[in-house]
PDB file of C-alpha atoms in Angstrom:
ATOM      1  CA  MET A   1    -107.333  -3.537 107.821  1.00 50.00           C
ATOM      2  CA  ALA A   2    -104.115  -5.020 106.445  1.00 79.00           C
ATOM      3  CA  VAL A   3    -104.121  -5.289 102.662  1.00 77.00           C
ATOM      4  CA  THR A   4    -103.857  -9.097 102.768  1.00 83.00           C
ATOM      5  CA  ASP A   5    -106.800  -9.302 105.188  1.00 88.00           C
ATOM      6  CA  GLU A   6    -108.774  -7.043 102.863  1.00 88.00           C
ATOM      7  CA  ALA A   7    -107.943  -9.316  99.931  1.00 89.00           C
ATOM      8  CA  ILE A   8    -109.035 -12.381 101.909  1.00 92.00           C
ATOM      9  CA  GLU A   9    -112.337 -10.700 102.803  1.00 92.00           C
ATOM     10  CA  LYS A  10    -113.011  -9.781  99.187  1.00 92.00           C
ATOM     11  CA  ILE A  11    -112.380 -13.313  97.900  1.00 93.00           C
ATOM     12  CA  LYS A  12    -114.484 -14.674 100.768  1.00 92.00           C
ATOM     13  CA  GLY A  13    -117.257 -12.273  99.779  1.00 92.00           C
ATOM     14  CA  MET A  14    -117.222 -13.612  96.225  1.00 93.00           C
ATOM     15  CA  ILE A  15    -117.557 -17.189  97.501  1.00 93.00           C
ATOM     16  CA  VAL A  16    -120.253 -16.396 100.082  1.00 91.00           C
ATOM     17  CA  SER A  17    -122.285 -14.395  97.550  1.00 93.00           C
ATOM     18  CA  GLY A  18    -122.119 -17.213  95.016  1.00 93.00           C
ATOM     19  CA  ALA A  19    -120.054 -15.282  92.483  1.00 93.00           C
ATOM     20  CA  LEU A  20    -117.540 -18.085  92.932  1.00 94.00           C
ATOM     21  CA  ARG A  21    -118.945 -21.549  93.567  1.00 94.00           C
ATOM     22  CA  PRO A  22    -117.325 -24.838  94.642  1.00 94.00           C
ATOM     23  CA  GLY A  23    -115.125 -26.112  91.813  1.00 94.00           C
ATOM     24  CA  ASP A  24    -114.999 -22.751  89.997  1.00 95.00           C
ATOM     25  CA  ARG A  25    -111.720 -21.521  88.621  1.00 95.00           C
ATOM     26  CA  LEU A  26    -110.676 -18.042  89.716  1.00 95.00           C
ATOM     27  CA  PRO A  27    -110.044 -15.435  87.001  1.00 94.00           C
ATOM     28  CA  LYS A  28    -106.452 -14.771  86.046  1.00 92.00           C
ATOM     29  CA  GLU A  29    -104.472 -13.037  88.756  1.00 91.00           C
ATOM     30  CA  SER A  30    -104.190  -9.744  86.865  1.00 92.00           C
ATOM     31  CA  GLU A  31    -107.906  -9.694  86.039  1.00 93.00           C
ATOM     32  CA  LEU A  32    -109.032 -10.573  89.564  1.00 92.00           C
ATOM     33  CA  ALA A  33    -106.691  -8.024  91.149  1.00 92.00           C
ATOM     34  CA  ALA A  34    -108.076  -5.296  88.895  1.00 93.00           C
ATOM     35  CA  GLU A  35    -111.676  -6.396  89.529  1.00 91.00           C
ATOM     36  CA  LEU A  36    -111.222  -6.315  93.316  1.00 90.00           C
ATOM     37  CA  GLY A  37    -109.029  -3.215  93.388  1.00 91.00           C
ATOM     38  CA  LEU A  38    -106.094  -5.083  94.911  1.00 89.00           C
ATOM     39  CA  SER A  39    -102.398  -5.288  94.231  1.00 91.00           C
ATOM     40  CA  ARG A  40    -101.245  -8.555  92.735  1.00 90.00           C
ATOM     41  CA  ASN A  41     -98.977  -9.118  95.757  1.00 91.00           C
ATOM     42  CA  SER A  42    -101.823  -8.804  98.278  1.00 91.00           C
ATOM     43  CA  LEU A  43    -104.019 -11.052  96.126  1.00 92.00           C
ATOM     44  CA  ARG A  44    -101.231 -13.627  95.935  1.00 91.00           C
ATOM     45  CA  GLU A  45    -100.844 -13.627  99.731  1.00 92.00           C
ATOM     46  CA  ALA A  46    -104.603 -13.969 100.192  1.00 92.00           C
ATOM     47  CA  VAL A  47    -104.738 -16.946  97.814  1.00 93.00           C
ATOM     48  CA  ARG A  48    -101.849 -18.574  99.684  1.00 91.00           C
ATOM     49  CA  ALA A  49    -103.620 -18.098 103.038  1.00 89.00           C
ATOM     50  CA  LEU A  50    -106.947 -19.418 101.747  1.00 91.00           C
ATOM     51  CA  SER A  51    -105.268 -22.452 100.218  1.00 90.00           C
ATOM     52  CA  LEU A  52    -103.777 -23.351 103.603  1.00 85.00           C
ATOM     53  CA  ILE A  53    -107.248 -23.630 105.103  1.00 84.00           C
ATOM     54  CA  ARG A  54    -108.595 -25.563 102.112  1.00 87.00           C
ATOM     55  CA  ILE A  55    -110.798 -22.792 100.697  1.00 91.00           C
ATOM     56  CA  LEU A  56    -108.763 -22.553  97.514  1.00 94.00           C
ATOM     57  CA  ASP A  57    -106.762 -25.142  95.603  1.00 93.00           C
ATOM     58  CA  VAL A  58    -103.724 -23.832  93.740  1.00 93.00           C
ATOM     59  CA  ARG A  59    -102.845 -26.146  90.847  1.00 92.00           C
ATOM     60  CA  GLN A  60     -99.472 -25.411  89.313  1.00 88.00           C
ATOM     61  CA  GLY A  61     -99.777 -24.758  85.589  1.00 86.00           C
ATOM     62  CA  ASP A  62    -103.557 -24.922  85.684  1.00 90.00           C
ATOM     63  CA  GLY A  63    -104.878 -22.134  87.899  1.00 92.00           C
ATOM     64  CA  THR A  64    -106.574 -21.587  91.241  1.00 95.00           C
ATOM     65  CA  TYR A  65    -109.907 -23.201  92.056  1.00 95.00           C
ATOM     66  CA  VAL A  66    -112.462 -23.009  94.822  1.00 94.00           C
ATOM     67  CA  THR A  67    -112.403 -26.362  96.621  1.00 93.00           C
ATOM     68  CA  SER A  68    -115.475 -28.502  97.196  1.00 91.00           C
ATOM     69  CA  LEU A  69    -115.947 -26.616 100.504  1.00 88.00           C
ATOM     70  CA  ASP A  70    -116.877 -29.970 101.996  1.00 85.00           C
ATOM     71  CA  PRO A  71    -117.056 -29.714 105.826  1.00 78.00           C
ATOM     72  CA  GLN A  72    -114.546 -32.527 106.302  1.00 74.00           C
ATOM     73  CA  LEU A  73    -112.061 -30.694 104.096  1.00 78.00           C
ATOM     74  CA  LEU A  74    -112.586 -27.311 105.741  1.00 75.00           C
ATOM     75  CA  LEU A  75    -112.390 -28.700 109.277  1.00 72.00           C
ATOM     76  CA  GLU A  76    -108.973 -30.244 108.618  1.00 71.00           C
ATOM     77  CA  ALA A  77    -107.654 -26.928 109.895  1.00 68.00           C
ATOM     78  CA  LEU A  78    -109.353 -27.608 113.238  1.00 65.00           C
ATOM     79  CA  SER A  79    -107.532 -30.924 113.594  1.00 64.00           C
ATOM     80  CA  PHE A  80    -104.246 -29.155 112.920  1.00 62.00           C
ATOM     81  CA  VAL A  81    -104.934 -26.434 115.491  1.00 62.00           C
ATOM     82  CA  VAL A  82    -106.076 -28.740 118.307  1.00 62.00           C
ATOM     83  CA  ASP A  83    -102.837 -30.697 118.018  1.00 59.00           C
ATOM     84  CA  PHE A  84    -101.260 -27.709 119.781  1.00 58.00           C
ATOM     85  CA  HIS A  85    -103.443 -28.115 122.885  1.00 55.00           C
ATOM     86  CA  ARG A  86    -101.928 -27.982 126.353  1.00 58.00           C
ATOM     87  CA  ASP A  87    -102.411 -30.899 128.727  1.00 59.00           C
ATOM     88  CA  ASP A  88    -104.473 -28.711 131.077  1.00 65.00           C
ATOM     89  CA  THR A  89    -107.107 -28.185 128.361  1.00 76.00           C
ATOM     90  CA  VAL A  90    -107.892 -31.890 127.862  1.00 78.00           C
ATOM     91  CA  LEU A  91    -110.805 -31.629 130.289  1.00 82.00           C
ATOM     92  CA  GLU A  92    -112.262 -28.873 128.137  1.00 84.00           C
ATOM     93  CA  PHE A  93    -112.027 -31.052 125.034  1.00 83.00           C
ATOM     94  CA  LEU A  94    -113.751 -33.879 126.919  1.00 85.00           C
ATOM     95  CA  ALA A  95    -116.489 -31.472 128.025  1.00 88.00           C
ATOM     96  CA  VAL A  96    -117.140 -30.501 124.412  1.00 88.00           C
ATOM     97  CA  ARG A  97    -117.218 -34.171 123.395  1.00 89.00           C
ATOM     98  CA  ARG A  98    -119.720 -34.835 126.201  1.00 91.00           C
ATOM     99  CA  ILE A  99    -122.000 -32.186 124.696  1.00 92.00           C
ATOM    100  CA  LEU A 100    -121.726 -33.207 121.039  1.00 93.00           C
ATOM    101  CA  GLU A 101    -121.117 -36.953 120.919  1.00 94.00           C
ATOM    102  CA  PRO A 102    -124.227 -38.123 122.824  1.00 96.00           C
ATOM    103  CA  ALA A 103    -126.328 -36.002 120.475  1.00 95.00           C
ATOM    104  CA  ALA A 104    -124.665 -37.614 117.461  1.00 96.00           C
ATOM    105  CA  THR A 105    -125.148 -41.070 118.981  1.00 96.00           C
ATOM    106  CA  ALA A 106    -128.850 -40.378 119.523  1.00 97.00           C
ATOM    107  CA  MET A 107    -129.172 -39.247 115.910  1.00 96.00           C
ATOM    108  CA  ALA A 108    -127.458 -42.431 114.748  1.00 97.00           C
ATOM    109  CA  ALA A 109    -130.052 -44.596 116.534  1.00 97.00           C
ATOM    110  CA  SER A 110    -132.667 -43.844 113.891  1.00 95.00           C
ATOM    111  CA  ARG A 111    -130.310 -43.701 110.923  1.00 96.00           C
ATOM    112  CA  ILE A 112    -127.723 -46.437 111.353  1.00 97.00           C
ATOM    113  CA  SER A 113    -128.039 -49.264 108.853  1.00 96.00           C
ATOM    114  CA  GLU A 114    -127.987 -52.979 109.605  1.00 96.00           C
ATOM    115  CA  GLN A 115    -124.712 -53.170 107.700  1.00 96.00           C
ATOM    116  CA  GLN A 116    -123.185 -50.470 109.912  1.00 95.00           C
ATOM    117  CA  LEU A 117    -124.464 -52.209 113.033  1.00 96.00           C
ATOM    118  CA  GLY A 118    -122.882 -55.418 111.807  1.00 96.00           C
ATOM    119  CA  ALA A 119    -119.552 -53.685 111.229  1.00 95.00           C
ATOM    120  CA  LEU A 120    -119.559 -52.260 114.772  1.00 96.00           C
ATOM    121  CA  THR A 121    -120.477 -55.662 116.210  1.00 96.00           C
ATOM    122  CA  ASN A 122    -117.664 -57.357 114.302  1.00 95.00           C
ATOM    123  CA  GLN A 123    -115.252 -54.710 115.484  1.00 93.00           C
ATOM    124  CA  LEU A 124    -116.055 -55.385 119.145  1.00 93.00           C
ATOM    125  CA  ASP A 125    -116.072 -59.170 118.649  1.00 93.00           C
ATOM    126  CA  LYS A 126    -112.660 -59.021 116.983  1.00 92.00           C
ATOM    127  CA  LEU A 127    -111.281 -56.965 119.874  1.00 89.00           C
ATOM    128  CA  GLY A 128    -112.226 -59.674 122.373  1.00 88.00           C
ATOM    129  CA  ASN A 129    -112.514 -59.428 126.145  1.00 86.00           C
ATOM    130  CA  ASP A 130    -108.872 -58.842 127.033  1.00 86.00           C
ATOM    131  CA  PRO A 131    -107.341 -56.340 124.597  1.00 89.00           C
ATOM    132  CA  SER A 132    -104.237 -54.286 125.283  1.00 88.00           C
ATOM    133  CA  VAL A 133    -104.828 -50.668 126.224  1.00 85.00           C
ATOM    134  CA  GLU A 134    -103.455 -49.498 122.883  1.00 86.00           C
ATOM    135  CA  GLU A 135    -105.759 -51.866 120.977  1.00 89.00           C
ATOM    136  CA  LEU A 136    -108.727 -50.736 123.035  1.00 87.00           C
ATOM    137  CA  VAL A 137    -108.076 -47.021 122.471  1.00 85.00           C
ATOM    138  CA  ALA A 138    -107.581 -47.559 118.716  1.00 87.00           C
ATOM    139  CA  CYS A 139    -110.861 -49.479 118.621  1.00 89.00           C
ATOM    140  CA  ASP A 140    -112.528 -46.784 120.724  1.00 88.00           C
ATOM    141  CA  LEU A 141    -111.620 -44.121 118.157  1.00 87.00           C
ATOM    142  CA  GLU A 142    -112.931 -46.212 115.255  1.00 91.00           C
ATOM    143  CA  PHE A 143    -116.044 -47.297 117.155  1.00 93.00           C
ATOM    144  CA  HIS A 144    -117.131 -43.739 117.896  1.00 92.00           C
ATOM    145  CA  ARG A 145    -116.151 -42.506 114.446  1.00 91.00           C
ATOM    146  CA  GLY A 146    -118.360 -45.184 112.912  1.00 94.00           C
ATOM    147  CA  ILE A 147    -121.309 -44.202 115.087  1.00 95.00           C
ATOM    148  CA  VAL A 148    -120.959 -40.477 114.430  1.00 94.00           C
ATOM    149  CA  GLN A 149    -120.692 -41.108 110.683  1.00 92.00           C
ATOM    150  CA  SER A 150    -123.983 -42.997 110.966  1.00 95.00           C
ATOM    151  CA  SER A 151    -125.639 -39.836 112.316  1.00 94.00           C
ATOM    152  CA  GLY A 152    -125.621 -38.510 108.753  1.00 91.00           C
ATOM    153  CA  ASN A 153    -124.269 -35.111 109.802  1.00 91.00           C
ATOM    154  CA  SER A 154    -120.926 -34.489 108.106  1.00 86.00           C
ATOM    155  CA  VAL A 155    -120.224 -31.292 110.064  1.00 87.00           C
ATOM    156  CA  LEU A 156    -120.746 -33.015 113.402  1.00 89.00           C
ATOM    157  CA  CYS A 157    -118.624 -35.929 112.240  1.00 87.00           C
ATOM    158  CA  SER A 158    -115.744 -33.677 111.206  1.00 83.00           C
ATOM    159  CA  LEU A 159    -115.913 -31.644 114.422  1.00 85.00           C
ATOM    160  CA  LEU A 160    -115.783 -34.712 116.642  1.00 87.00           C
ATOM    161  CA  ASP A 161    -113.037 -36.282 114.554  1.00 82.00           C
ATOM    162  CA  GLY A 162    -110.950 -33.178 115.105  1.00 78.00           C
ATOM    163  CA  LEU A 163    -111.683 -33.096 118.832  1.00 78.00           C
ATOM    164  CA  SER A 164    -110.930 -36.739 119.542  1.00 76.00           C
ATOM    165  CA  GLY A 165    -107.157 -36.478 119.144  1.00 70.00           C
ATOM    166  CA  PRO A 166    -106.376 -34.467 122.310  1.00 67.00           C
ATOM    167  CA  THR A 167    -108.184 -37.000 124.512  1.00 72.00           C
ATOM    168  CA  THR A 168    -106.355 -40.053 123.160  1.00 73.00           C
ATOM    169  CA  ARG A 169    -103.422 -39.762 125.567  1.00 67.00           C
ATOM    170  CA  ALA A 170    -105.809 -39.352 128.516  1.00 72.00           C
ATOM    171  CA  ARG A 171    -107.663 -42.524 127.523  1.00 76.00           C
ATOM    172  CA  ILE A 172    -104.417 -44.501 127.266  1.00 75.00           C
ATOM    173  CA  TRP A 173    -103.285 -43.127 130.628  1.00 72.00           C
ATOM    174  CA  ARG A 174    -106.584 -44.152 132.189  1.00 78.00           C
ATOM    175  CA  GLY A 175    -106.354 -47.647 130.702  1.00 78.00           C
ATOM    176  CA  LEU A 176    -102.894 -48.134 132.154  1.00 72.00           C
ATOM    177  CA  THR A 177    -103.635 -46.804 135.639  1.00 79.00           C
ATOM    178  CA  GLN A 178    -107.308 -47.462 136.438  1.00 79.00           C
ATOM    179  CA  GLU A 179    -107.900 -51.069 137.427  1.00 78.00           C
ATOM    180  CA  ASP A 180    -111.222 -51.706 135.696  1.00 83.00           C
ATOM    181  CA  ALA A 181    -110.912 -49.197 132.829  1.00 84.00           C
ATOM    182  CA  VAL A 182    -110.701 -51.814 130.070  1.00 86.00           C
ATOM    183  CA  SER A 183    -113.678 -53.870 131.253  1.00 89.00           C
ATOM    184  CA  ARG A 184    -115.763 -50.725 131.861  1.00 89.00           C
ATOM    185  CA  THR A 185    -115.019 -49.415 128.391  1.00 90.00           C
ATOM    186  CA  LEU A 186    -115.964 -52.717 126.778  1.00 92.00           C
ATOM    187  CA  HIS A 187    -119.199 -52.851 128.798  1.00 93.00           C
ATOM    188  CA  GLU A 188    -120.107 -49.292 127.815  1.00 94.00           C
ATOM    189  CA  HIS A 189    -119.383 -49.988 124.144  1.00 94.00           C
ATOM    190  CA  ARG A 190    -121.684 -53.022 124.232  1.00 95.00           C
ATOM    191  CA  ALA A 191    -124.405 -50.974 125.942  1.00 97.00           C
ATOM    192  CA  ILE A 192    -124.180 -48.219 123.332  1.00 97.00           C
ATOM    193  CA  LEU A 193    -124.327 -50.784 120.537  1.00 97.00           C
ATOM    194  CA  GLU A 194    -127.344 -52.514 122.104  1.00 97.00           C
ATOM    195  CA  ALA A 195    -129.195 -49.188 122.360  1.00 97.00           C
ATOM    196  CA  LEU A 196    -128.435 -48.478 118.700  1.00 97.00           C
ATOM    197  CA  ARG A 197    -129.636 -51.947 117.727  1.00 97.00           C
ATOM    198  CA  ASP A 198    -132.883 -51.289 119.637  1.00 97.00           C
ATOM    199  CA  ARG A 199    -133.240 -47.908 117.890  1.00 97.00           C
ATOM    200  CA  ASP A 200    -133.496 -46.359 121.355  1.00 97.00           C
ATOM    201  CA  ALA A 201    -132.160 -42.823 120.896  1.00 97.00           C
ATOM    202  CA  GLU A 202    -132.404 -41.802 124.556  1.00 97.00           C
ATOM    203  CA  ALA A 203    -130.657 -44.931 125.812  1.00 97.00           C
ATOM    204  CA  ALA A 204    -127.931 -44.411 123.194  1.00 97.00           C
ATOM    205  CA  ARG A 205    -127.558 -40.792 124.289  1.00 97.00           C
ATOM    206  CA  SER A 206    -127.386 -41.780 127.967  1.00 97.00           C
ATOM    207  CA  TRP A 207    -124.781 -44.494 127.498  1.00 96.00           C
ATOM    208  CA  ALA A 208    -122.629 -42.236 125.319  1.00 95.00           C
ATOM    209  CA  THR A 209    -122.786 -39.583 128.050  1.00 95.00           C
ATOM    210  CA  VAL A 210    -121.805 -42.106 130.723  1.00 94.00           C
ATOM    211  CA  HIS A 211    -118.971 -43.366 128.543  1.00 92.00           C
ATOM    212  CA  ILE A 212    -117.368 -39.949 128.030  1.00 90.00           C
ATOM    213  CA  ALA A 213    -118.161 -38.694 131.527  1.00 90.00           C
ATOM    214  CA  SER A 214    -116.369 -41.665 133.090  1.00 88.00           C
ATOM    215  CA  VAL A 215    -113.108 -40.660 131.390  1.00 84.00           C
ATOM    216  CA  GLU A 216    -113.702 -37.031 132.330  1.00 85.00           C
ATOM    217  CA  GLN A 217    -114.458 -37.909 135.965  1.00 85.00           C
ATOM    218  CA  TRP A 218    -111.334 -40.103 136.236  1.00 83.00           C
ATOM    219  CA  LEU A 219    -109.093 -37.428 134.710  1.00 80.00           C
ATOM    220  CA  ARG A 220    -110.504 -34.726 136.981  1.00 81.00           C
ATOM    221  CA  SER A 221    -109.761 -36.872 140.028  1.00 80.00           C
ATOM    222  CA  THR A 222    -106.147 -37.486 138.979  1.00 76.00           C
ATOM    223  CA  LEU A 223    -105.142 -33.924 138.087  1.00 64.00           C
TER     224      LEU A 223
END
């Protein structure tokens, strides 16, 4: 194992074991290197690597701290990585969304508040019946983000937020080329919202599946 990888594993072990907890300040570099049996150079490289993926927070003049380890913070790295997707993997991203998002939508049916329902309703009303494709796709992202946040599962929310980016171009492409794409999307959004308002988890799950599958089916037929 490379010395930097070994250093990363040792710091990870301290965090996983609870020796270092969220918000804790790491010991001084010289002390921690001696404690872990590492060179200061390998420790420094490990800290740099772990700060890039939001495990550690290096504060100049103050020290190095364990971050909050909040899922949204940690999964920022996923969003960065998926930005490098190839066009031929968009169908795979849509397939993952079709697995996760209906489940999140079903969870939201029992947890979404009246205030959140009102916000989603206002969002669709403001969009109107004849939006531009760009307006529709922007609304689509916010609409689904709002629903997934209402599921109460921060990990699921962060995962889906990271996965939504690669499918944005496909949704715009569909809106520009498929004749009834805009009206279908608006209809499906209203159906999802109605199921959530009725607290009908299975209907919400079904409409969310239809909504994502329709984009997936169109893209598969055009490739």
